[in-house]
Amino acid sequence: LDALATQSRFGATDYTFVVVGWLPHRDFAQLRETLAREVGGQVVVDVVDTAPEEERLAPVAFDNPAVLKPFESMVRLMDIPAYGALDPTPLVAVFLPLFFGLMLGDIAYGALLLAIALILKRLVARGSMIGDIAQIWVYGALWAIFFGVLFGEFLGPVGGRVFGLRPLWMPREGEYILALFLFAIALGAVQVVLGICLGLWEAWRARERRELLSKLGVLLALIGLMLLVGALAGYLPPSFFTPTLVAILVGMVLLIVPAGPLGLLLGPLELVERVGNVLSYLRIAAIGLSSLYLALVAMEMSSLAGSIVLGGIVALLLHTLNLALSMLSPTIQSLRLQYVEFFGQFYHGGGHEYRPFRLD
């Protein structure tokens, strides 16, 4: 069926033929060289400019180095980028393992996950979805070991209370929990603002004036609101108070005016939604704390078991459960932050992936 359908792309007379098809730009030189080598000068190859109305038909070919290939699978789970739109794969490759490692944040769990991921990679076919997830776990496990050193965690509090391990940065318990939550919100603010800036750039490229003003407005209002909270909380000088109010006011005007009368309702709702996007990153700290306290429960219950053998069995079961949860929950929640909070600011999907015609 593919072969028959492909014939519709051919035009021929007794002495000539014309074939029209899509090809990634990076492969054009190779195609020309191959045809020149195989059939000489009898075939002429040229690039045909794509008309604007044909762009929706153009397939999309990912063009990332091998180290980023596993993250293309994560983008495909959401949607294929539209033709000419930004490919978010490199950004996902930065943020996804980083957030995963920050949620896990334990030296022992990170090392165990690294070993499991490397074994899994050897057992499954290269390029499969499971293989891609295993490779992402490798990156996430390395980040988890790094943050485990910063938090001073080895099987949760066992490292500190048994082995004397001390955090290089801060522990994830006690009076430092508030700082952990603030750090998670700060990470959310960075990624959401980055997403809005990318959306602003996409609107500029597409000459979408209304979208451009809306993105600029929400950017000004959101940054102004964050600075205002910082000034009111005493983290910033009082001199920031007036400029932040001006930024919020200008941003709200840019949000409201392009939408007309409905902007009086939609503008504030847009800002509230973006604030909600930032606060959603609190899950990074919350999931990390749940893992820490489950490890703490494992240590306490093993000490109350009455015997070394029974205590060891209890600790093993609870730490195994914690490791399993730590593999699944941070993966799902990290992806959720990319798809909803980050992609929602700039991502344009709806494309279809380039699949070259071939007979196997």
PDB file of N, CA, C and O in Angstrom, residues 266-298:
ATOM      1  N   LEU A 266     -10.392  37.729  31.554  1.00  0.00           N
ATOM      2  CA  LEU A 266      -9.364  36.770  31.149  1.00  0.00           C
ATOM      3  C   LEU A 266      -7.965  37.178  31.596  1.00  0.00           C
ATOM      4  O   LEU A 266      -7.132  36.325  31.883  1.00  0.00           O
ATOM      5  N   GLY A 267      -7.700  38.503  31.644  1.00  0.00           N
ATOM      6  CA  GLY A 267      -6.373  38.972  32.033  1.00  0.00           C
ATOM      7  C   GLY A 267      -5.980  38.534  33.437  1.00  0.00           C
ATOM      8  O   GLY A 267      -4.939  37.888  33.632  1.00  0.00           O
ATOM      9  N   PRO A 268      -6.791  38.868  34.457  1.00  0.00           N
ATOM     10  CA  PRO A 268      -6.450  38.405  35.810  1.00  0.00           C
ATOM     11  C   PRO A 268      -6.409  36.888  35.928  1.00  0.00           C
ATOM     12  O   PRO A 268      -5.562  36.346  36.646  1.00  0.00           O
ATOM     13  N   LEU A 269      -7.294  36.184  35.216  1.00  0.00           N
ATOM     14  CA  LEU A 269      -7.283  34.727  35.256  1.00  0.00           C
ATOM     15  C   LEU A 269      -5.975  34.172  34.686  1.00  0.00           C
ATOM     16  O   LEU A 269      -5.435  33.177  35.180  1.00  0.00           O
ATOM     17  N   GLU A 270      -5.478  34.824  33.625  1.00  0.00           N
ATOM     18  CA  GLU A 270      -4.210  34.394  33.029  1.00  0.00           C
ATOM     19  C   GLU A 270      -3.073  34.530  34.033  1.00  0.00           C
ATOM     20  O   GLU A 270      -2.228  33.626  34.166  1.00  0.00           O
ATOM     21  N   LEU A 271      -3.046  35.641  34.756  1.00  0.00           N
ATOM     22  CA  LEU A 271      -1.983  35.842  35.753  1.00  0.00           C
ATOM     23  C   LEU A 271      -2.105  34.838  36.895  1.00  0.00           C
ATOM     24  O   LEU A 271      -1.096  34.274  37.345  1.00  0.00           O
ATOM     25  N   VAL A 272      -3.332  34.597  37.352  1.00  0.00           N
ATOM     26  CA  VAL A 272      -3.543  33.622  38.434  1.00  0.00           C
ATOM     27  C   VAL A 272      -3.084  32.233  37.990  1.00  0.00           C
ATOM     28  O   VAL A 272      -2.481  31.486  38.768  1.00  0.00           O
ATOM     29  N   GLU A 273      -3.356  31.886  36.728  1.00  0.00           N
ATOM     30  CA  GLU A 273      -2.930  30.584  36.220  1.00  0.00           C
ATOM     31  C   GLU A 273      -1.415  30.457  36.211  1.00  0.00           C
ATOM     32  O   GLU A 273      -0.866  29.402  36.558  1.00  0.00           O
ATOM     33  N   ARG A 274      -0.714  31.515  35.828  1.00  0.00           N
ATOM     34  CA  ARG A 274       0.746  31.459  35.811  1.00  0.00           C
ATOM     35  C   ARG A 274       1.307  31.359  37.229  1.00  0.00           C
ATOM     36  O   ARG A 274       2.301  30.665  37.464  1.00  0.00           O
ATOM     37  N   VAL A 275       0.690  32.053  38.185  1.00  0.00           N
ATOM     38  CA  VAL A 275       1.115  31.917  39.581  1.00  0.00           C
ATOM     39  C   VAL A 275       0.916  30.479  40.040  1.00  0.00           C
ATOM     40  O   VAL A 275       1.765  29.894  40.727  1.00  0.00           O
ATOM     41  N   GLY A 276      -0.222  29.880  39.637  1.00  0.00           N
ATOM     42  CA  GLY A 276      -0.464  28.480  39.962  1.00  0.00           C
ATOM     43  C   GLY A 276       0.571  27.558  39.352  1.00  0.00           C
ATOM     44  O   GLY A 276       0.979  26.564  39.971  1.00  0.00           O
ATOM     45  N   ASN A 277       1.019  27.885  38.117  1.00  0.00           N
ATOM     46  CA  ASN A 277       2.084  27.100  37.490  1.00  0.00           C
ATOM     47  C   ASN A 277       3.350  27.120  38.332  1.00  0.00           C
ATOM     48  O   ASN A 277       4.001  26.081  38.517  1.00  0.00           O
ATOM     49  N   VAL A 278       3.709  28.291  38.851  1.00  0.00           N
ATOM     50  CA  VAL A 278       4.922  28.411  39.668  1.00  0.00           C
ATOM     51  C   VAL A 278       4.776  27.624  40.969  1.00  0.00           C
ATOM     52  O   VAL A 278       5.676  26.873  41.372  1.00  0.00           O
ATOM     53  N   LEU A 279       3.626  27.777  41.626  1.00  0.00           N
ATOM     54  CA  LEU A 279       3.425  27.089  42.906  1.00  0.00           C
ATOM     55  C   LEU A 279       3.362  25.575  42.736  1.00  0.00           C
ATOM     56  O   LEU A 279       3.618  24.832  43.691  1.00  0.00           O
ATOM     57  N   SER A 280       3.044  25.119  41.540  1.00  0.00           N
ATOM     58  CA  SER A 280       2.978  23.675  41.297  1.00  0.00           C
ATOM     59  C   SER A 280       4.330  23.001  41.495  1.00  0.00           C
ATOM     60  O   SER A 280       4.387  21.785  41.747  1.00  0.00           O
ATOM     61  N   TYR A 281       5.413  23.755  41.421  1.00  0.00           N
ATOM     62  CA  TYR A 281       6.747  23.180  41.595  1.00  0.00           C
ATOM     63  C   TYR A 281       7.041  22.833  43.052  1.00  0.00           C
ATOM     64  O   TYR A 281       8.089  22.251  43.337  1.00  0.00           O
ATOM     65  N   LEU A 282       6.127  23.168  43.952  1.00  0.00           N
ATOM     66  CA  LEU A 282       6.275  22.735  45.336  1.00  0.00           C
ATOM     67  C   LEU A 282       6.299  21.214  45.447  1.00  0.00           C
ATOM     68  O   LEU A 282       6.811  20.663  46.433  1.00  0.00           O
ATOM     69  N   ARG A 283       5.749  20.529  44.426  1.00  0.00           N
ATOM     70  CA  ARG A 283       5.758  19.062  44.451  1.00  0.00           C
ATOM     71  C   ARG A 283       7.184  18.513  44.457  1.00  0.00           C
ATOM     72  O   ARG A 283       7.410  17.397  44.907  1.00  0.00           O
ATOM     73  N   ILE A 284       8.150  19.295  43.933  1.00  0.00           N
ATOM     74  CA  ILE A 284       9.546  18.844  43.957  1.00  0.00           C
ATOM     75  C   ILE A 284      10.009  18.638  45.392  1.00  0.00           C
ATOM     76  O   ILE A 284      10.611  17.613  45.737  1.00  0.00           O
ATOM     77  N   ALA A 285       9.705  19.617  46.249  1.00  0.00           N
ATOM     78  CA  ALA A 285      10.098  19.501  47.649  1.00  0.00           C
ATOM     79  C   ALA A 285       9.247  18.468  48.379  1.00  0.00           C
ATOM     80  O   ALA A 285       9.759  17.694  49.192  1.00  0.00           O
ATOM     81  N   ALA A 286       7.944  18.430  48.078  1.00  0.00           N
ATOM     82  CA  ALA A 286       7.041  17.536  48.808  1.00  0.00           C
ATOM     83  C   ALA A 286       7.376  16.071  48.559  1.00  0.00           C
ATOM     84  O   ALA A 286       7.384  15.256  49.484  1.00  0.00           O
ATOM     85  N   ILE A 287       7.663  15.714  47.304  1.00  0.00           N
ATOM     86  CA  ILE A 287       7.982  14.316  46.991  1.00  0.00           C
ATOM     87  C   ILE A 287       9.322  13.933  47.604  1.00  0.00           C
ATOM     88  O   ILE A 287       9.499  12.817  48.100  1.00  0.00           O
ATOM     89  N   GLY A 288      10.278  14.864  47.592  1.00  0.00           N
ATOM     90  CA  GLY A 288      11.558  14.583  48.243  1.00  0.00           C
ATOM     91  C   GLY A 288      11.397  14.343  49.734  1.00  0.00           C
ATOM     92  O   GLY A 288      12.015  13.438  50.304  1.00  0.00           O
ATOM     93  N   LEU A 289      10.539  15.138  50.373  1.00  0.00           N
ATOM     94  CA  LEU A 289      10.313  14.954  51.810  1.00  0.00           C
ATOM     95  C   LEU A 289       9.613  13.629  52.098  1.00  0.00           C
ATOM     96  O   LEU A 289       9.908  12.972  53.098  1.00  0.00           O
ATOM     97  N   SER A 290       8.670  13.235  51.243  1.00  0.00           N
ATOM     98  CA  SER A 290       7.982  11.958  51.465  1.00  0.00           C
ATOM     99  C   SER A 290       8.963  10.791  51.399  1.00  0.00           C
ATOM    100  O   SER A 290       8.868   9.839  52.188  1.00  0.00           O
ATOM    101  N   SER A 291       9.921  10.857  50.466  1.00  0.00           N
ATOM    102  CA  SER A 291      10.937   9.810  50.379  1.00  0.00           C
ATOM    103  C   SER A 291      11.823   9.801  51.629  1.00  0.00           C
ATOM    104  O   SER A 291      12.154   8.742  52.173  1.00  0.00           O
ATOM    105  N   LEU A 292      12.192  11.011  52.086  1.00  0.00           N
ATOM    106  CA  LEU A 292      13.039  11.108  53.273  1.00  0.00           C
ATOM    107  C   LEU A 292      12.345  10.517  54.495  1.00  0.00           C
ATOM    108  O   LEU A 292      12.944   9.743  55.259  1.00  0.00           O
ATOM    109  N   TYR A 293      11.073  10.847  54.689  1.00  0.00           N
ATOM    110  CA  TYR A 293      10.377  10.397  55.886  1.00  0.00           C
ATOM    111  C   TYR A 293      10.017   8.913  55.820  1.00  0.00           C
ATOM    112  O   TYR A 293       9.921   8.259  56.860  1.00  0.00           O
ATOM    113  N   LEU A 294       9.829   8.375  54.614  1.00  0.00           N
ATOM    114  CA  LEU A 294       9.641   6.932  54.513  1.00  0.00           C
ATOM    115  C   LEU A 294      10.928   6.200  54.893  1.00  0.00           C
ATOM    116  O   LEU A 294      10.893   5.154  55.546  1.00  0.00           O
ATOM    117  N   ALA A 295      12.081   6.760  54.501  1.00  0.00           N
ATOM    118  CA  ALA A 295      13.362   6.184  54.928  1.00  0.00           C
ATOM    119  C   ALA A 295      13.533   6.309  56.439  1.00  0.00           C
ATOM    120  O   ALA A 295      14.080   5.396  57.090  1.00  0.00           O
ATOM    121  N   LEU A 296      13.049   7.415  57.013  1.00  0.00           N
ATOM    122  CA  LEU A 296      13.111   7.585  58.470  1.00  0.00           C
ATOM    123  C   LEU A 296      12.242   6.545  59.171  1.00  0.00           C
ATOM    124  O   LEU A 296      12.639   5.962  60.191  1.00  0.00           O
ATOM    125  N   VAL A 297      11.048   6.284  58.619  1.00  0.00           N
ATOM    126  CA  VAL A 297      10.167   5.256  59.184  1.00  0.00           C
ATOM    127  C   VAL A 297      10.844   3.892  59.121  1.00  0.00           C
ATOM    128  O   VAL A 297      10.760   3.095  60.074  1.00  0.00           O
ATOM    129  N   ALA A 298      11.526   3.600  58.007  1.00  0.00           N
ATOM    130  CA  ALA A 298      12.231   2.321  57.884  1.00  0.00           C
ATOM    131  C   ALA A 298      13.291   2.169  58.978  1.00  0.00           C
ATOM    132  O   ALA A 298      13.443   1.090  59.579  1.00  0.00           O
TER     133      ALA A 298
END
